Amino acid sequence: MKSVQESINKRALKAGIWYTICNFAIRGINFITTPFFTRLISKSDYGLYSNYASWLSLLTILTTLDLYTSVSRAKFDYEDNLDNYISSIQICGTFFTGICYCLVILFHTTFEQIFGMEMKYINIMFLYSLFSPSFTLLQAKHRQLLKYKIVSLMAGLSTIASVIISIFLVVAMEDDFEARVLGSTVTLIIFYFFTYLYNLWKGKNINTKYWKYALVIAVPLIPHVLAGNILGTSDRLMITKFCGSESTALYSVVYSCSLIVMVLYNSVNQAWSPWLYEQLSARNYKLISKSSKAYIILSLIAVCTIMLIGPEVVWIFGGRQYAESSKIVPCIMLGTFYWSLYTFFVNVEIYHKKTFGISVRTIIAALVNLLGNYLLIPIFGWEVAAYTTLGAYFLLLILHSFAGKNLGTDSYYSRKFFFLIAGIAFVFMLIIKVAYTDIILRLIVSIIFVSSGAVLVYKNQNVIKIWLNRKK
């Protein structure tokens, strides 16, 4: 029994490494190629594509129901029929997307005005919404089965192909906006069409009994995802409204830096959550407790390191003209860390199928963030948006920790530890903000931090080894 568990743990570790590398590589390609597109495409067409990309992201959530979120739980309830489950809920999503598209066709003039684009681009968005869930479902299945190589390779190749074709079409075609859409979206649609057929082939038949199961888990999460988008975009929208586009640019540079950290957290969580569900199912609470503490300690060290080198990070991303924005790096990074902390409890809520509460709490935090931005940005300026977002993420940590208590997380998650770490990170943020004003002071703080971090890792090396080796 022990050898079987050790084999699962090693596979989980390998999956985590592959997913992390793959996600970083894919996002890295997007970051690297952004300067190319901003130089190849006019500001007008780049703005049109940004509008298109925003609507595409929103439509994909609304018209596909994000049914892939149910796969992590279905793996335990329908383990022997997972392929049939995947193909069945894929058809469920297709059916709903088709209904939405029919409504758009009936009122196409109205929707063209709402979206601010021609119908041909709306058609492309719906084709994407129709076929893209096939790949997210396939990814979700392979993550749960810890089969990481194929989907990692597929994701990487599709992204590279999309970027290369986009650059070629932008250079070759006169309409830059159309070229960008065809290169990025249509390329992926073709790729997703084949994964769509593959899922149907593997599932062999459609069983509608899985529809209700998937909808009960996934639909309540939609408001959560939408509210999460509000948390990520309302600050920039309101900065533009109250302070102007230049202030938005200053804020966006730092926000882009935080996205890299979020990609790292999300990548690790994609490996962590399947492993967590295995341990919850086996009631290995002691192992979960030790592993989660090691995870949090390593995350804290990573975030504090970025806080220390905030001015240098801003210089790499934006240059000297964005130096002013470095003062909000500590706050933005702390918000990202709080975001990572509350996802520990969200994973447990998803495991217990308590997804409705996740949405309610995210909506509450989003409304608080909106109100804070609306009231404070006109008074204190664009920098205050970083603090309202930080406050919203801390509120989510509080709300989800209490929700987790009702699900028994006190058996393996120490809330005192979570909030102690959150407090330490907050104090460090305040110290770093002061240290930014004096290079000598920042050097001293860096030496103290590195020394303390080394001691902390050394004292917890056994716990960290447990998490990395995933052994009982």
C-alpha positions as a Python dict, from the first residue, in 0.01 Angstrom:
ca = {
    (1, 'M'): (0, 0, 0),
    (2, 'K'): (283, 233, 91),
    (3, 'S'): (463, 177, -241),
    (4, 'V'): (143, 256, -432),
    (5, 'Q'): (98, 582, -239),
    (6, 'E'): (463, 677, -294),
    (7, 'S'): (420, 614, -668),
    (8, 'I'): (115, 843, -677),
    (9, 'N'): (302, 1112, -485),
    (10, 'K'): (601, 1100, -721),
    (11, 'R'): (372, 1127, -1020),
    (12, 'A'): (198, 1425, -857),
    (13, 'L'): (534, 1596, -809),
    (14, 'K'): (631, 1536, -1172),
    (15, 'A'): (293, 1666, -1285),
    (16, 'G'): (341, 1980, -1078),
    (17, 'I'): (682, 2046, -1228),
    (18, 'W'): (559, 1993, -1584),
    (19, 'Y'): (247, 2205, -1544),
    (20, 'T'): (448, 2485, -1382),
    (21, 'I'): (711, 2483, -1658),
    (22, 'C'): (450, 2459, -1931),
    (23, 'N'): (233, 2740, -1795),
    (24, 'F'): (533, 2964, -1746),
    (25, 'A'): (655, 2890, -2097),
    (26, 'I'): (314, 2964, -2249),
    (27, 'R'): (265, 3286, -2053),
    (28, 'G'): (626, 3373, -2120),
    (29, 'I'): (567, 3350, -2494),
    (30, 'N'): (270, 3586, -2460),
    (31, 'F'): (472, 3834, -2254),
    (32, 'I'): (768, 3824, -2491),
    (33, 'T'): (558, 3870, -2805),
    (34, 'T'): (347, 4159, -2671),
    (35, 'P'): (611, 4422, -2764),
    (36, 'F'): (614, 4283, -3119),
    (37, 'F'): (239, 4326, -3163),
    (38, 'T'): (233, 4674, -3011),
    (39, 'R'): (489, 4778, -3272),
    (40, 'L'): (338, 4591, -3566),
    (41, 'I'): (-25, 4691, -3500),
    (42, 'S'): (-162, 5044, -3488),
    (43, 'K'): (-298, 5175, -3158),
    (44, 'S'): (-648, 5172, -3301),
    (45, 'D'): (-631, 4806, -3408),
    (46, 'Y'): (-456, 4707, -3086),
    (47, 'G'): (-741, 4868, -2893),
    (48, 'L'): (-996, 4682, -3105),
    (49, 'Y'): (-820, 4353, -3036),
    (50, 'S'): (-808, 4428, -2662),
    (51, 'N'): (-1184, 4486, -2671),
    (52, 'Y'): (-1228, 4163, -2866),
    (53, 'A'): (-1010, 3965, -2622),
    (54, 'S'): (-1204, 4100, -2323),
    (55, 'W'): (-1538, 4000, -2473),
    (56, 'L'): (-1399, 3661, -2577),
    (57, 'S'): (-1293, 3592, -2219),
    (58, 'L'): (-1633, 3695, -2085),
    (59, 'L'): (-1829, 3500, -2348),
    (60, 'T'): (-1627, 3185, -2286),
    (61, 'I'): (-1730, 3191, -1920),
    (62, 'L'): (-2096, 3274, -1981),
    (63, 'T'): (-2168, 3047, -2278),
    (64, 'T'): (-1970, 2737, -2174),
    (65, 'L'): (-2074, 2728, -1804),
    (66, 'D'): (-1715, 2636, -1708),
    (67, 'L'): (-1818, 2271, -1676),
    (68, 'Y'): (-1455, 2160, -1656),
    (69, 'T'): (-1452, 2269, -1289),
    (70, 'S'): (-1661, 1960, -1205),
    (71, 'V'): (-1401, 1713, -1335),
    (72, 'S'): (-1181, 1725, -1024),
    (73, 'R'): (-1468, 1595, -814),
    (74, 'A'): (-1613, 1363, -1080),
    (75, 'K'): (-1284, 1178, -1088),
    (76, 'F'): (-1375, 1032, -748),
    (77, 'D'): (-1746, 974, -810),
    (78, 'Y'): (-1718, 841, -1167),
    (79, 'E'): (-1360, 722, -1184),
    (80, 'D'): (-1442, 420, -1402),
    (81, 'N'): (-1652, 627, -1645),
    (82, 'L'): (-1453, 948, -1659),
    (83, 'D'): (-1421, 949, -2039),
    (84, 'N'): (-1797, 907, -2075),
    (85, 'Y'): (-1846, 1186, -1821),
    (86, 'I'): (-1616, 1419, -2019),
    (87, 'S'): (-1790, 1360, -2352),
    (88, 'S'): (-2135, 1393, -2194),
    (89, 'I'): (-2076, 1730, -2026),
    (90, 'Q'): (-1897, 1851, -2339),
    (91, 'I'): (-2224, 1801, -2529),
    (92, 'C'): (-2410, 1976, -2246),
    (93, 'G'): (-2186, 2280, -2291),
    (94, 'T'): (-2229, 2266, -2667),
    (95, 'F'): (-2606, 2265, -2628),
    (96, 'F'): (-2602, 2574, -2406),
    (97, 'T'): (-2354, 2759, -2630),
    (98, 'G'): (-2582, 2688, -2925),
    (99, 'I'): (-2881, 2838, -2744),
    (100, 'C'): (-2683, 3153, -2665),
    (101, 'Y'): (-2567, 3182, -3025),
    (102, 'C'): (-2925, 3153, -3155),
    (103, 'L'): (-3025, 3445, -2930),
    (104, 'V'): (-2738, 3653, -3066),
    (105, 'I'): (-2837, 3570, -3424),
    (106, 'L'): (-3196, 3680, -3358),
    (107, 'F'): (-3083, 4013, -3216),
    (108, 'H'): (-2756, 4048, -3405),
    (109, 'T'): (-2786, 4424, -3460),
    (110, 'T'): (-2817, 4488, -3088),
    (111, 'F'): (-2526, 4260, -3004),
    (112, 'E'): (-2303, 4415, -3271),
    (113, 'Q'): (-2356, 4748, -3094),
    (114, 'I'): (-2293, 4597, -2750),
    (115, 'F'): (-1974, 4419, -2857),
    (116, 'G'): (-1857, 4704, -3077),
    (117, 'M'): (-1760, 4476, -3366),
    (118, 'E'): (-1890, 4320, -3686),
    (119, 'M'): (-2093, 4000, -3677),
    (120, 'K'): (-1813, 3798, -3841),
    (121, 'Y'): (-1598, 3849, -3532),
    (122, 'I'): (-1888, 3756, -3304),
    (123, 'N'): (-1924, 3435, -3506),
    (124, 'I'): (-1556, 3358, -3446),
    (125, 'M'): (-1598, 3418, -3072),
    (126, 'F'): (-1885, 3169, -3056),
    (127, 'L'): (-1689, 2911, -3255),
    (128, 'Y'): (-1413, 2949, -2999),
    (129, 'S'): (-1663, 2913, -2713),
    (130, 'L'): (-1803, 2603, -2881),
    (131, 'F'): (-1477, 2410, -2920),
    (132, 'S'): (-1234, 2550, -2657),
    (133, 'P'): (-1400, 2367, -2362),
    (134, 'S'): (-1289, 2039, -2520),
    (135, 'F'): (-928, 2116, -2440),
    (136, 'T'): (-994, 2249, -2089),
    (137, 'L'): (-1190, 1930, -2018),
    (138, 'L'): (-903, 1721, -2153),
    (139, 'Q'): (-655, 1916, -1942),
    (140, 'A'): (-871, 1874, -1631),
    (141, 'K'): (-894, 1499, -1686),
    (142, 'H'): (-521, 1456, -1740),
    (143, 'R'): (-441, 1666, -1433),
    (144, 'Q'): (-654, 1437, -1219),
    (145, 'L'): (-496, 1127, -1372),
    (146, 'L'): (-147, 1284, -1336),
    (147, 'K'): (-80, 1234, -1708),
    (148, 'Y'): (101, 1554, -1777),
    (149, 'K'): (328, 1515, -2081),
    (150, 'I'): (72, 1503, -2364),
    (151, 'V'): (-144, 1799, -2256),
    (152, 'S'): (164, 2006, -2170),
    (153, 'L'): (305, 1942, -2517),
    (154, 'M'): (-31, 2013, -2683),
    (155, 'A'): (-75, 2342, -2498),
    (156, 'G'): (276, 2454, -2582),
    (157, 'L'): (255, 2368, -2951),
    (158, 'S'): (-87, 2530, -2996),
    (159, 'T'): (33, 2852, -2833),
    (160, 'I'): (351, 2868, -3040),
    (161, 'A'): (155, 2800, -3361),
    (162, 'S'): (-97, 3071, -3271),
    (163, 'V'): (175, 3330, -3210),
    (164, 'I'): (375, 3247, -3525),
    (165, 'I'): (68, 3251, -3750),
    (166, 'S'): (-53, 3576, -3589),
    (167, 'I'): (277, 3753, -3660),
    (168, 'F'): (281, 3621, -4017),
    (169, 'L'): (-76, 3735, -4088),
    (170, 'V'): (-25, 4077, -3929),
    (171, 'V'): (272, 4133, -4161),
    (172, 'A'): (98, 3989, -4468),
    (173, 'M'): (-254, 4134, -4435),
    (174, 'E'): (-370, 4496, -4456),
    (175, 'D'): (-631, 4469, -4180),
    (176, 'D'): (-422, 4421, -3866),
    (177, 'F'): (-721, 4360, -3640),
    (178, 'E'): (-861, 4087, -3863),
    (179, 'A'): (-514, 3934, -3898),
    (180, 'R'): (-470, 3925, -3520),
    (181, 'V'): (-809, 3760, -3469),
    (182, 'L'): (-752, 3502, -3742),
    (183, 'G'): (-402, 3421, -3622),
    (184, 'S'): (-482, 3388, -3253),
    (185, 'T'): (-840, 3262, -3234),
    (186, 'V'): (-902, 3070, -3558),
    (187, 'T'): (-575, 2880, -3521),
    (188, 'L'): (-686, 2761, -3178),
    (189, 'I'): (-1038, 2681, -3302),
    (190, 'I'): (-893, 2438, -3555),
    (191, 'F'): (-682, 2277, -3284),
    (192, 'Y'): (-974, 2254, -3040),
    (193, 'F'): (-1198, 2102, -3308),
    (194, 'F'): (-981, 1791, -3310),
    (195, 'T'): (-974, 1766, -2928),
    (196, 'Y'): (-1354, 1798, -2940),
    (197, 'L'): (-1376, 1496, -3171),
    (198, 'Y'): (-1123, 1307, -2959),
    (199, 'N'): (-1330, 1351, -2643),
    (200, 'L'): (-1641, 1224, -2819),
    (201, 'W'): (-1449, 923, -2950),
    (202, 'K'): (-1312, 837, -2605),
    (203, 'G'): (-1651, 879, -2438),
    (204, 'K'): (-1825, 656, -2695),
    (205, 'N'): (-2176, 772, -2596),
    (206, 'I'): (-2362, 1055, -2425),
    (207, 'N'): (-2520, 1009, -2083),
    (208, 'T'): (-2741, 1300, -1975),
    (209, 'K'): (-2740, 1188, -1610),
    (210, 'Y'): (-2400, 1357, -1578),
    (211, 'W'): (-2541, 1693, -1684),
    (212, 'K'): (-2714, 1768, -1355),
    (213, 'Y'): (-2407, 1658, -1158),
    (214, 'A'): (-2180, 1891, -1355),
    (215, 'L'): (-2423, 2183, -1354),
    (216, 'V'): (-2473, 2166, -976),
    (217, 'I'): (-2097, 2203, -924),
    (218, 'A'): (-2004, 2437, -1210),
    (219, 'V'): (-2291, 2686, -1247),
    (220, 'P'): (-2264, 2829, -892),
    (221, 'L'): (-1897, 2901, -968),
    (222, 'I'): (-1978, 3127, -1265),
    (223, 'P'): (-2056, 3434, -1049),
    (224, 'H'): (-1731, 3358, -865),
    (225, 'V'): (-1532, 3365, -1190),
    (226, 'L'): (-1707, 3679, -1313),
    (227, 'A'): (-1660, 3854, -980),
    (228, 'G'): (-1296, 3748, -990),
    (229, 'N'): (-1266, 3924, -1325),
    (230, 'I'): (-1413, 4235, -1166),
    (231, 'L'): (-1152, 4214, -890),
    (232, 'G'): (-882, 4202, -1156),
    (233, 'T'): (-1013, 4475, -1388),
    (234, 'S'): (-1225, 4729, -1195),
    (235, 'D'): (-919, 4905, -1054),
    (236, 'R'): (-778, 4982, -1398),
    (237, 'L'): (-1116, 5083, -1538),
    (238, 'M'): (-1174, 5329, -1254),
    (239, 'I'): (-818, 5464, -1265),
    (240, 'T'): (-878, 5546, -1631),
    (241, 'K'): (-1208, 5714, -1545),
    (242, 'F'): (-1079, 5925, -1257),
    (243, 'C'): (-705, 5968, -1325),
    (244, 'G'): (-646, 5913, -1695),
    (245, 'S'): (-472, 5657, -1914),
    (246, 'E'): (-116, 5745, -1804),
    (247, 'S'): (-197, 5654, -1445),
    (248, 'T'): (-356, 5332, -1570),
    (249, 'A'): (-32, 5252, -1751),
    (250, 'L'): (168, 5300, -1431),
    (251, 'Y'): (-64, 5067, -1242),
    (252, 'S'): (-81, 4811, -1524),
    (253, 'V'): (296, 4759, -1535),
    (254, 'V'): (299, 4639, -1175),
    (255, 'Y'): (-21, 4442, -1227),
    (256, 'S'): (149, 4260, -1516),
    (257, 'C'): (433, 4168, -1282),
    (258, 'S'): (185, 4020, -1033),
    (259, 'L'): (30, 3808, -1309),
    (260, 'I'): (356, 3615, -1335),
    (261, 'V'): (333, 3527, -966),
    (262, 'M'): (-33, 3431, -1008),
    (263, 'V'): (63, 3200, -1295),
    (264, 'L'): (317, 3033, -1067),
    (265, 'Y'): (63, 2990, -786),
    (266, 'N'): (-203, 2865, -1024),
    (267, 'S'): (36, 2620, -1187),
    (268, 'V'): (142, 2475, -853),
    (269, 'N'): (-221, 2465, -737),
    (270, 'Q'): (-316, 2261, -1043),
    (271, 'A'): (-80, 1993, -915),
    (272, 'W'): (-156, 2056, -546),
    (273, 'S'): (-537, 2023, -568),
    (274, 'P'): (-549, 1667, -716),
    (275, 'W'): (-297, 1557, -454),
    (276, 'L'): (-500, 1731, -182),
    (277, 'Y'): (-818, 1554, -291),
    (278, 'E'): (-638, 1219, -277),
    (279, 'Q'): (-523, 1291, 78),
    (280, 'L'): (-865, 1418, 189),
    (281, 'S'): (-1021, 1103, 51),
    (282, 'A'): (-767, 893, 245),
    (283, 'R'): (-803, 1118, 556),
    (284, 'N'): (-429, 1185, 569),
    (285, 'Y'): (-484, 1508, 765),
    (286, 'K'): (-142, 1516, 931),
    (287, 'L'): (34, 1501, 596),
    (288, 'I'): (-190, 1777, 456),
    (289, 'S'): (-110, 1999, 756),
    (290, 'K'): (267, 1957, 723),
    (291, 'S'): (265, 1997, 347),
    (292, 'S'): (45, 2308, 346),
    (293, 'K'): (276, 2483, 593),
    (294, 'A'): (579, 2410, 376),
    (295, 'Y'): (390, 2536, 70),
    (296, 'I'): (295, 2860, 247),
    (297, 'I'): (647, 2923, 380),
    (298, 'L'): (798, 2883, 34),
    (299, 'S'): (529, 3112, -112),
    (300, 'L'): (601, 3377, 150),
    (301, 'I'): (972, 3372, 73),
    (302, 'A'): (904, 3400, -302),
    (303, 'V'): (668, 3698, -264),
    (304, 'C'): (893, 3883, -20),
    (305, 'T'): (1186, 3835, -259),
    (306, 'I'): (991, 4008, -535),
    (307, 'M'): (899, 4288, -294),
    (308, 'L'): (1267, 4341, -226),
    (309, 'I'): (1356, 4380, -593),
    (310, 'G'): (1040, 4573, -687),
    (311, 'P'): (1215, 4873, -849),
    (312, 'E'): (1430, 4641, -1061),
    (313, 'V'): (1128, 4436, -1170),
    (314, 'V'): (947, 4753, -1280),
    (315, 'W'): (1254, 4868, -1472),
    (316, 'I'): (1267, 4536, -1661),
    (317, 'F'): (898, 4548, -1754),
    (318, 'G'): (851, 4917, -1819),
    (319, 'G'): (1178, 5106, -1810),
    (320, 'R'): (1267, 5424, -1623),
    (321, 'Q'): (951, 5605, -1732),
    (322, 'Y'): (754, 5369, -1505),
    (323, 'A'): (982, 5403, -1201),
    (324, 'E'): (707, 5585, -1011),
    (325, 'S'): (493, 5270, -1008),
    (326, 'S'): (749, 5072, -806),
    (327, 'K'): (602, 5215, -485),
    (328, 'I'): (293, 4993, -518),
    (329, 'V'): (487, 4671, -589),
    (330, 'P'): (487, 4557, -222),
    (331, 'C'): (112, 4612, -189),
    (332, 'I'): (25, 4439, -515),
    (333, 'M'): (249, 4143, -430),
    (334, 'L'): (99, 4113, -83),
    (335, 'G'): (-247, 4102, -240),
    (336, 'T'): (-127, 3821, -464),
    (337, 'F'): (0, 3632, -159),
    (338, 'Y'): (-335, 3672, 21),
    (339, 'W'): (-502, 3542, -295),
    (340, 'S'): (-284, 3230, -279),
    (341, 'L'): (-370, 3178, 89),
    (342, 'Y'): (-745, 3176, 46),
    (343, 'T'): (-724, 2927, -244),
    (344, 'F'): (-625, 2662, 13),
    (345, 'F'): (-978, 2685, 153),
    (346, 'V'): (-1141, 2720, -190),
    (347, 'N'): (-991, 2384, -293),
    (348, 'V'): (-1159, 2220, 7),
    (349, 'E'): (-1492, 2389, -68),
    (350, 'I'): (-1479, 2254, -424),
    (351, 'Y'): (-1397, 1906, -290),
    (352, 'H'): (-1710, 1918, -73),
    (353, 'K'): (-1918, 2061, -362),
    (354, 'K'): (-1987, 2385, -171),
    (355, 'T'): (-1938, 2603, -477),
    (356, 'F'): (-2233, 2837, -424),
    (357, 'G'): (-2067, 2986, -116),
    (358, 'I'): (-1749, 3049, -314),
    (359, 'S'): (-1943, 3267, -556),
    (360, 'V'): (-2119, 3459, -280),
    (361, 'R'): (-1794, 3541, -103),
    (362, 'T'): (-1621, 3649, -426),
    (363, 'I'): (-1916, 3874, -515),
    (364, 'I'): (-1902, 4036, -171),
    (365, 'A'): (-1529, 4105, -209),
    (366, 'A'): (-1578, 4238, -563),
    (367, 'L'): (-1849, 4479, -446),
    (368, 'V'): (-1628, 4599, -160),
    (369, 'N'): (-1344, 4654, -408),
    (370, 'L'): (-1571, 4844, -649),
    (371, 'L'): (-1704, 5068, -374),
    (372, 'G'): (-1357, 5131, -235),
    (373, 'N'): (-1220, 5226, -576),
    (374, 'Y'): (-1517, 5451, -653),
    (375, 'L'): (-1488, 5641, -325),
    (376, 'L'): (-1112, 5654, -270),
    (377, 'I'): (-946, 5689, -613),
    (378, 'P'): (-1088, 6041, -672),
    (379, 'I'): (-953, 6146, -330),
    (380, 'F'): (-616, 5969, -296),
    (381, 'G'): (-523, 5895, -658),
    (382, 'W'): (-442, 5584, -856),
    (383, 'E'): (-212, 5424, -596),
    (384, 'V'): (-501, 5360, -357),
    (385, 'A'): (-641, 5100, -600),
    (386, 'A'): (-361, 4865, -492),
    (387, 'Y'): (-477, 4893, -131),
    (388, 'T'): (-846, 4841, -206),
    (389, 'T'): (-757, 4524, -398),
    (390, 'L'): (-535, 4411, -111),
    (391, 'G'): (-824, 4468, 131),
    (392, 'A'): (-1059, 4267, -92),
    (393, 'Y'): (-821, 3970, -101),
    (394, 'F'): (-774, 3981, 277),
    (395, 'L'): (-1152, 3987, 318),
    (396, 'L'): (-1171, 3677, 99),
    (397, 'L'): (-912, 3506, 319),
    (398, 'I'): (-1124, 3577, 629),
    (399, 'L'): (-1450, 3465, 466),
    (400, 'H'): (-1309, 3146, 318),
    (401, 'S'): (-1123, 3050, 636),
    (402, 'F'): (-1449, 3059, 834),
    (403, 'A'): (-1628, 2869, 557),
    (404, 'G'): (-1351, 2610, 572),
    (405, 'K'): (-1396, 2574, 947),
    (406, 'N'): (-1752, 2455, 886),
    (407, 'L'): (-1610, 2190, 651),
    (408, 'G'): (-1361, 2062, 907),
    (409, 'T'): (-1044, 2231, 779),
    (410, 'D'): (-932, 2292, 1138),
    (411, 'S'): (-831, 1924, 1134),
    (412, 'Y'): (-546, 2000, 893),
    (413, 'Y'): (-527, 2380, 834),
    (414, 'S'): (-422, 2595, 1127),
    (415, 'R'): (-605, 2926, 1086),
    (416, 'K'): (-372, 3082, 1344),
    (417, 'F'): (-78, 2988, 1123),
    (418, 'F'): (-247, 3133, 814),
    (419, 'F'): (-316, 3469, 978),
    (420, 'L'): (23, 3478, 1150),
    (421, 'I'): (191, 3441, 810),
    (422, 'A'): (-48, 3702, 664),
    (423, 'G'): (51, 3942, 944),
    (424, 'I'): (423, 3881, 895),
    (425, 'A'): (386, 3950, 523),
    (426, 'F'): (198, 4275, 596),
    (427, 'V'): (470, 4399, 833),
    (428, 'F'): (734, 4312, 574),
    (429, 'M'): (543, 4512, 313),
    (430, 'L'): (549, 4821, 536),
    (431, 'I'): (923, 4781, 599),
    (432, 'I'): (999, 4742, 230),
    (433, 'K'): (798, 5054, 139),
    (434, 'V'): (1021, 5254, 374),
    (435, 'A'): (1334, 5074, 249),
    (436, 'Y'): (1261, 5181, -111),
    (437, 'T'): (1353, 5536, -12),
    (438, 'D'): (1710, 5441, 88),
    (439, 'I'): (1931, 5196, -99),
    (440, 'I'): (2146, 5128, 211),
    (441, 'L'): (1839, 5053, 420),
    (442, 'R'): (1707, 4819, 147),
    (443, 'L'): (2041, 4640, 140),
    (444, 'I'): (2029, 4590, 518),
    (445, 'V'): (1671, 4461, 500),
    (446, 'S'): (1774, 4226, 218),
    (447, 'I'): (2058, 4079, 424),
    (448, 'I'): (1828, 4027, 723),
    (449, 'F'): (1559, 3873, 502),
    (450, 'V'): (1796, 3632, 327),
    (451, 'S'): (1945, 3523, 661),
    (452, 'S'): (1603, 3477, 821),
    (453, 'G'): (1472, 3293, 516),
    (454, 'A'): (1767, 3056, 518),
    (455, 'V'): (1714, 2979, 887),
    (456, 'L'): (1341, 2931, 833),
    (457, 'V'): (1397, 2688, 545),
    (458, 'Y'): (1662, 2501, 744),
    (459, 'K'): (1438, 2459, 1047),
    (460, 'N'): (1152, 2338, 828),
    (461, 'Q'): (1357, 2128, 589),
    (462, 'N'): (1193, 1803, 699),
    (463, 'V'): (846, 1945, 637),
    (464, 'I'): (953, 2082, 298),
    (465, 'K'): (1100, 1743, 204),
    (466, 'I'): (768, 1579, 290),
    (467, 'W'): (588, 1812, 52),
    (468, 'L'): (844, 1772, -228),
    (469, 'N'): (879, 1396, -195),
    (470, 'R'): (511, 1342, -109),
    (471, 'K'): (588, 1040, 109),
    (472, 'K'): (377, 910, 391),
}
